[in-house]
Amino acid sequence: MNRLSLFGLLRLVINRDLMLAMRRRADVLTTLIFFVMVVSLFPLGVGPELGMLRKMAPGVVWVAALLASMLSLGRMFSADYLDGTLEQMLLAPQSLSVLVLGKILAHWMLSGLPLVLMAPVLGLQFDMSVQSLWVLIASLLLGTPVLSMIGAVGAALTLGLRGGGVLVSLLVLPLCIPVLIFGTGAVEAVASGMSVASHLSLLGALLVLALVFTPWVTAQALRISME
Amino acid sequence: MTINWFKYSAPSTFYGLAGKLVPWFAWLSAILFATGLYIGFFVAPTDAVQSEAYRIIFIHVPASIMSMFLYLIMAGYAALGLVFNTRLSSMMASALAPTGALFAFISLWTGALWGKPMWGAWWVWDARLTSELILLFLYFGFIALHASIDDPRRADRASALLAILGSVNVPIIYFSVKWWNTLHQGSTVKFTGTSMHVAMQQAMFITLTACWLYAIAITLARVRSIILERERNTQWVDELPEVRS
Amino acid sequence: MLEINNLACTRGDHQLFSGLSFSLSAGELLQVQGENGKGKTSLLRMLCGFLAPAAGEIRWRGQDIRDLDEEYYAEMVYLGHLNAIKDELNALENLRISAGLAGCEVDDKQVIAALRHMGLRGRETLPVKVLSQGQRRRVALARLLVGNAPLWILDEPLTALDVGAVGLMQELIGTHLAKNGMVIFTTHQPLEVAGVETRRLTLS
């Protein structure tokens, strides 16, 4: 019997969560459909004038992505909490932070990545230019993992609480504001002919910062919630 | 002379000490408020640019400063409670939260009142107002999380982690909001456009001190009720004269 | 060796137990007894480090388990009330993942052997949701077979098991103790292991 390496653990956890999601595909699809619906509702709410829609597009897509990722946060730990798997995870002899990182990455692949792939299609509804679409994809690609990471802390803190779903949004949304600002800022910058480098590098900095700290913080939050 | 600080970190001793301190802080705060507002409203001269409307800063500015400081102090206490497992620090953190939220709310409210004559709108997406709004959300998150966990120990520890995360985020949020604001070039009227008259400075300083004293008084009073609630099954609470009667 | 010194546990305002001391050495079997609500599960969760003791300490090989943290977890297995298995996965996948979480890389052969030992021959690749309660418990118990941790902490291991499986558990615990393992368990059913004296700890 071999000891499992840290990388092996990471791969195991990601594979496991992806496999579980594939056996319960509806959950992944509902998040994506929610995202598409929210974005499509905006033109109905504010009118079909293309100039205005083009101006609104990055904000609308980003806010919808933010809400959609909140929607799926409840699932990140709750199923494992209810069937006792989370207890076993806390007893893992390797790093709990790495295990949590695996769960966060899997969560992003299942809820963030589909949004990134869907976003350009929705951008077309808003008559966004090709250049803006590329920047939108880049900003979402850098920003949505941060949403999953900050969200993981919130999900861990509200584990097993009544009304946890709404509560987690209340805790996490304010903390996500910088991501929203830099994400939409990048697209707006390219639309007005400015450089996007500063926005994207700030998003990248947030990503690195979150990558370093949130898995550990989430691990601590899980320990607190399991008491 | 050395003071044994640990003695006062026990809820039972702190309860009595806080009880003695509350009236002092409360009265001092009331006197200073009266003085500060008197100077602010009657002594300080009318501002050349903003006329009488500027006088709201004697409430608005102290409230904004307090709301930010109290969040940091709250996070500090919460962190102490989390790291050293001291019950009193966690109780202090949860006692500070409503006061901090109140100050953030007052700051927003007075900001809106000032905005109407100055900017012609109740709400302008000014960087400082927006940050203050987000700060209020952070307070709400802390209070909501604490309230929705039944077990006090878990509630303390979970909300402490949130407060620490929030306080790390506050500078990032402030920076990002400022960045956003400069990009969108909103109407930004600067408070400190004109140099301040001495009486204005005095009034501001006095009301700020009054706010500090108020915050201390109300927090101590609140922490006393939290101590009573949490320690209701202990002997020393049963022996308190106010509980016995 | 596991040492417990002067341990106390409070849940909310209520003190479950205090001043609890005992120790467990290699090859020993300890049954924690007590009526419902006396803190049996809390004690076991404390031994896992989920709950912080209100007072006292838990030492493993002379060091506090809170300091050892992951080193300690490598040497123990915990089986709680919940089976920690996923309905959507089959027994094979479940066991391989739980072994992985426990830090062991196992191949399919070992996993299948463990499942067969637990009487699940022919059920290895069925989704767990079609298995009965007792069979699910067997899948969970098969975890004990794929690791080599010396300390077993078992909370009600016999729930939902039939007579045959109870016999299997007795045999399993017997072999583990013979290999210098240690077992702490709670149960409301009688569980005797041949040739080993069961020490009893009563919480009241």
Coordinates of N, CA, C and O in Angstrom, one line a residue, chain C residues 68-152:
Chain C
L68 N -0.3 17.3 17.1 CA 0.1 16.3 16.1 C -0.7 16.5 14.8 O -0.1 16.4 13.7
D69 N -2.0 16.8 15.0 CA -2.9 17.1 13.9 C -2.8 16.0 12.8 O -3.3 14.8 13.0
E70 N -2.1 16.2 11.7 CA -2.2 15.3 10.6 C -1.4 14.0 10.8 O -1.8 12.9 10.3
E71 N -0.4 14.1 11.6 CA 0.4 12.9 12.0 C -0.5 11.9 12.7 O -0.4 10.7 12.5
Y72 N -1.3 12.4 13.6 CA -2.3 11.6 14.4 C -3.3 11.0 13.4 O -3.6 9.8 13.5
Y73 N -3.8 11.8 12.5 CA -4.9 11.3 11.6 C -4.4 10.2 10.8 O -5.2 9.3 10.3
A74 N -3.1 10.1 10.5 CA -2.5 9.1 9.7 C -2.6 7.7 10.4 O -2.5 6.7 9.8
E75 N -2.7 7.8 11.7 CA -2.7 6.6 12.5 C -4.0 6.2 13.1 O -4.1 5.3 14.0
M76 N -5.1 6.8 12.6 CA -6.4 6.4 13.2 C -7.5 6.4 12.1 O -7.3 7.0 11.0
V77 N -8.5 5.6 12.3 CA -9.6 5.5 11.5 C -10.9 5.8 12.3 O -10.9 5.3 13.5
Y78 N -11.8 6.6 11.8 CA -13.0 6.9 12.5 C -14.2 6.4 11.7 O -14.2 6.7 10.5
L79 N -15.1 5.7 12.3 CA -16.3 5.4 11.7 C -17.4 5.9 12.5 O -17.7 5.5 13.6
G80 N -18.1 6.9 11.9 CA -19.2 7.5 12.7 C -20.6 6.9 12.4 O -20.7 5.9 11.8
H81 N -21.6 7.6 12.9 CA -23.0 7.2 12.7 C -23.2 7.2 11.2 O -23.9 6.4 10.7
L82 N -22.7 8.2 10.5 CA -22.9 8.4 9.1 C -21.9 7.5 8.3 O -20.8 7.4 8.7
N83 N -22.4 6.9 7.2 CA -21.5 6.0 6.5 C -20.5 6.6 5.7 O -19.5 5.9 5.3
A84 N -20.6 7.9 5.3 CA -19.7 8.6 4.5 C -19.5 7.9 3.1 O -18.4 7.8 2.6
I85 N -20.6 7.4 2.6 CA -20.6 6.8 1.2 C -21.6 7.6 0.4 O -22.6 8.1 0.8
K86 N -21.3 7.6 -0.9 CA -22.1 8.4 -1.9 C -23.1 7.4 -2.6 O -22.6 6.4 -3.2
D87 N -24.4 7.8 -2.6 CA -25.4 7.0 -3.3 C -25.1 6.8 -4.8 O -25.4 5.8 -5.4
E88 N -24.5 7.9 -5.4 CA -24.3 7.9 -6.8 C -23.2 7.0 -7.3 O -23.1 6.6 -8.4
L89 N -22.3 6.7 -6.4 CA -21.1 5.9 -6.7 C -21.4 4.4 -6.4 O -22.2 4.1 -5.5
N90 N -20.6 3.5 -7.0 CA -20.7 2.1 -6.6 C -19.7 1.8 -5.4 O -18.9 2.6 -5.0
A91 N -19.9 0.6 -4.9 CA -19.1 0.3 -3.7 C -17.6 0.4 -3.9 O -16.9 0.9 -3.1
L92 N -17.2 -0.1 -5.1 CA -15.8 0.0 -5.5 C -15.2 1.4 -5.5 O -14.2 1.7 -4.8
E93 N -16.0 2.3 -6.1 CA -15.5 3.7 -6.2 C -15.5 4.3 -4.8 O -14.6 5.1 -4.4
N94 N -16.6 4.0 -4.1 CA -16.7 4.6 -2.7 C -15.5 4.2 -1.9 O -14.9 5.1 -1.2
L95 N -15.2 2.9 -1.9 CA -14.1 2.5 -1.0 C -12.8 3.0 -1.5 O -11.9 3.4 -0.7
R96 N -12.6 3.1 -2.8 CA -11.3 3.6 -3.3 C -11.1 5.1 -2.9 O -10.0 5.5 -2.5
I97 N -12.2 5.8 -3.0 CA -12.1 7.3 -2.6 C -11.9 7.4 -1.1 O -11.1 8.2 -0.7
S98 N -12.6 6.6 -0.3 CA -12.4 6.8 1.1 C -11.0 6.4 1.6 O -10.4 7.0 2.4
A99 N -10.5 5.4 0.9 CA -9.1 5.0 1.2 C -8.2 6.1 0.8 O -7.2 6.4 1.5
G100 N -8.4 6.8 -0.4 CA -7.6 7.9 -0.8 C -7.7 9.0 0.2 O -6.6 9.6 0.5
L101 N -8.9 9.4 0.7 CA -9.0 10.4 1.7 C -8.2 10.1 2.9 O -7.7 11.0 3.6
A102 N -8.1 8.8 3.2 CA -7.4 8.4 4.4 C -5.9 8.3 4.1 O -5.1 7.8 4.9
G103 N -5.5 8.7 2.9 CA -4.1 8.7 2.6 C -3.5 7.5 2.0 O -2.3 7.4 1.8
C104 N -4.3 6.5 1.6 CA -3.8 5.3 1.1 C -4.1 5.2 -0.4 O -5.2 5.4 -0.8
E105 N -3.1 4.8 -1.2 CA -3.3 4.6 -2.6 C -3.5 3.1 -2.7 O -2.6 2.3 -2.5
V106 N -4.7 2.7 -3.1 CA -5.0 1.2 -3.2 C -5.4 0.9 -4.6 O -5.9 1.7 -5.4
D107 N -5.1 -0.4 -5.0 CA -5.6 -0.8 -6.4 C -6.9 -1.5 -6.3 O -7.3 -1.9 -5.2
D108 N -7.5 -1.7 -7.4 CA -8.8 -2.4 -7.5 C -8.8 -3.7 -6.8 O -9.8 -4.1 -6.2
K109 N -7.7 -4.5 -6.9 CA -7.6 -5.8 -6.4 C -7.8 -5.8 -4.9 O -8.7 -6.6 -4.3
Q110 N -7.1 -4.9 -4.2 CA -7.3 -4.8 -2.8 C -8.7 -4.4 -2.4 O -9.2 -4.9 -1.4
V111 N -9.2 -3.4 -3.1 CA -10.6 -3.0 -2.8 C -11.6 -4.1 -2.9 O -12.4 -4.3 -2.1
I112 N -11.5 -4.8 -4.1 CA -12.4 -5.9 -4.3 C -12.3 -7.0 -3.2 O -13.3 -7.5 -2.7
A113 N -11.0 -7.3 -2.8 CA -10.8 -8.3 -1.8 C -11.5 -7.8 -0.5 O -12.2 -8.6 0.2
A114 N -11.4 -6.5 -0.2 CA -11.9 -6.0 1.1 C -13.5 -6.1 1.0 O -14.1 -6.6 2.0
L115 N -14.0 -5.7 -0.1 CA -15.5 -5.8 -0.2 C -16.0 -7.2 -0.1 O -17.0 -7.5 0.5
R116 N -15.3 -8.2 -0.8 CA -15.7 -9.6 -0.7 C -15.6 -10.1 0.7 O -16.4 -10.8 1.2
H117 N -14.5 -9.7 1.4 CA -14.4 -10.1 2.8 C -15.6 -9.6 3.6 O -16.0 -10.3 4.5
M118 N -16.1 -8.5 3.3 CA -17.3 -8.0 4.0 C -18.6 -8.6 3.5 O -19.7 -8.1 3.8
G119 N -18.5 -9.6 2.6 CA -19.7 -10.2 2.2 C -20.4 -9.5 1.1 O -21.6 -9.6 1.0
L120 N -19.7 -8.7 0.3 CA -20.4 -8.0 -0.8 C -20.0 -8.5 -2.2 O -20.0 -7.7 -3.1
R121 N -19.7 -9.8 -2.2 CA -19.4 -10.3 -3.5 C -20.5 -10.1 -4.5 O -21.7 -10.3 -4.2
G122 N -20.2 -9.7 -5.7 CA -21.2 -9.5 -6.7 C -21.9 -8.1 -6.6 O -22.7 -7.8 -7.4
R123 N -21.6 -7.4 -5.5 CA -22.2 -6.1 -5.3 C -21.2 -4.9 -5.6 O -21.5 -3.8 -5.4
E124 N -20.0 -5.3 -6.0 CA -18.9 -4.3 -6.1 C -19.3 -3.2 -7.0 O -18.9 -2.0 -6.7
T125 N -19.9 -3.4 -8.1 CA -20.1 -2.4 -9.1 C -21.6 -1.9 -9.2 O -21.9 -1.2 -10.1
L126 N -22.3 -2.2 -8.2 CA -23.7 -1.7 -8.2 C -23.7 -0.3 -7.5 O -22.9 -0.1 -6.5
P127 N -24.5 0.6 -8.0 CA -24.6 1.9 -7.3 C -25.1 1.7 -5.8 O -25.9 0.8 -5.6
V128 N -24.5 2.4 -4.9 CA -24.8 2.1 -3.5 C -26.3 2.4 -3.2 O -26.8 1.8 -2.3
K129 N -26.9 3.2 -4.0 CA -28.3 3.5 -3.7 C -29.2 2.3 -3.8 O -30.3 2.3 -3.2
V130 N -28.8 1.2 -4.5 CA -29.7 0.1 -4.6 C -29.3 -0.9 -3.4 O -30.0 -2.0 -3.3
L131 N -28.3 -0.7 -2.7 CA -28.0 -1.6 -1.6 C -28.9 -1.3 -0.3 O -29.4 -0.2 -0.2
S132 N -29.0 -2.3 0.5 CA -29.7 -2.2 1.7 C -28.9 -1.4 2.8 O -27.7 -1.2 2.6
Q133 N -29.6 -1.0 3.9 CA -28.9 -0.3 4.9 C -27.7 -1.1 5.5 O -26.6 -0.6 5.7
G134 N -27.9 -2.4 5.7 CA -26.9 -3.3 6.2 C -25.7 -3.4 5.3 O -24.5 -3.3 5.7
Q135 N -26.0 -3.5 4.0 CA -25.0 -3.6 3.0 C -24.2 -2.3 2.9 O -22.9 -2.3 2.7
R136 N -24.8 -1.2 3.0 CA -24.1 0.1 3.0 C -23.2 0.2 4.2 O -22.1 0.7 4.1
R137 N -23.6 -0.3 5.4 CA -22.8 -0.3 6.5 C -21.6 -1.1 6.3 O -20.5 -0.8 6.7
R138 N -21.8 -2.2 5.6 CA -20.7 -3.1 5.3 C -19.6 -2.4 4.4 O -18.4 -2.6 4.6
V139 N -20.2 -1.6 3.4 CA -19.2 -0.9 2.5 C -18.4 0.1 3.4 O -17.2 0.2 3.2
A140 N -19.1 0.7 4.3 CA -18.4 1.7 5.2 C -17.3 0.9 6.1 O -16.2 1.4 6.2
L141 N -17.7 -0.3 6.6 CA -16.8 -1.0 7.4 C -15.6 -1.6 6.7 O -14.5 -1.8 7.2
A142 N -15.8 -1.8 5.4 CA -14.7 -2.3 4.5 C -13.5 -1.3 4.6 O -12.4 -1.8 4.3
R143 N -13.8 -0.1 4.9 CA -12.7 0.9 5.1 C -11.6 0.4 6.1 O -10.4 0.7 5.9
L144 N -12.1 -0.3 7.1 CA -11.1 -0.8 8.1 C -10.1 -1.7 7.5 O -9.0 -1.9 8.0
L145 N -10.5 -2.4 6.4 CA -9.6 -3.4 5.9 C -8.6 -2.9 4.9 O -7.6 -3.5 4.6
V146 N -8.8 -1.7 4.4 CA -7.8 -1.2 3.4 C -6.8 -0.2 4.0 O -5.9 0.2 3.3
G147 N -6.9 0.1 5.2 CA -5.8 0.9 5.8 C -5.0 0.1 6.8 O -5.3 -1.0 7.0
N148 N -4.0 0.7 7.3 CA -3.2 0.0 8.3 C -3.0 0.9 9.6 O -2.0 0.9 10.2
A149 N -4.0 1.7 9.9 CA -3.9 2.6 11.1 C -4.1 1.8 12.3 O -5.0 0.9 12.4
P150 N -3.3 2.0 13.4 CA -3.4 1.2 14.6 C -4.6 1.5 15.4 O -5.1 0.6 16.1
L151 N -5.1 2.8 15.4 CA -6.2 3.1 16.3 C -7.6 3.2 15.5 O -7.7 3.9 14.5
W152 N -8.5 2.4 16.0 CA -9.8 2.4 15.4 C -10.8 3.0 16.4 O -10.9 2.6 17.5

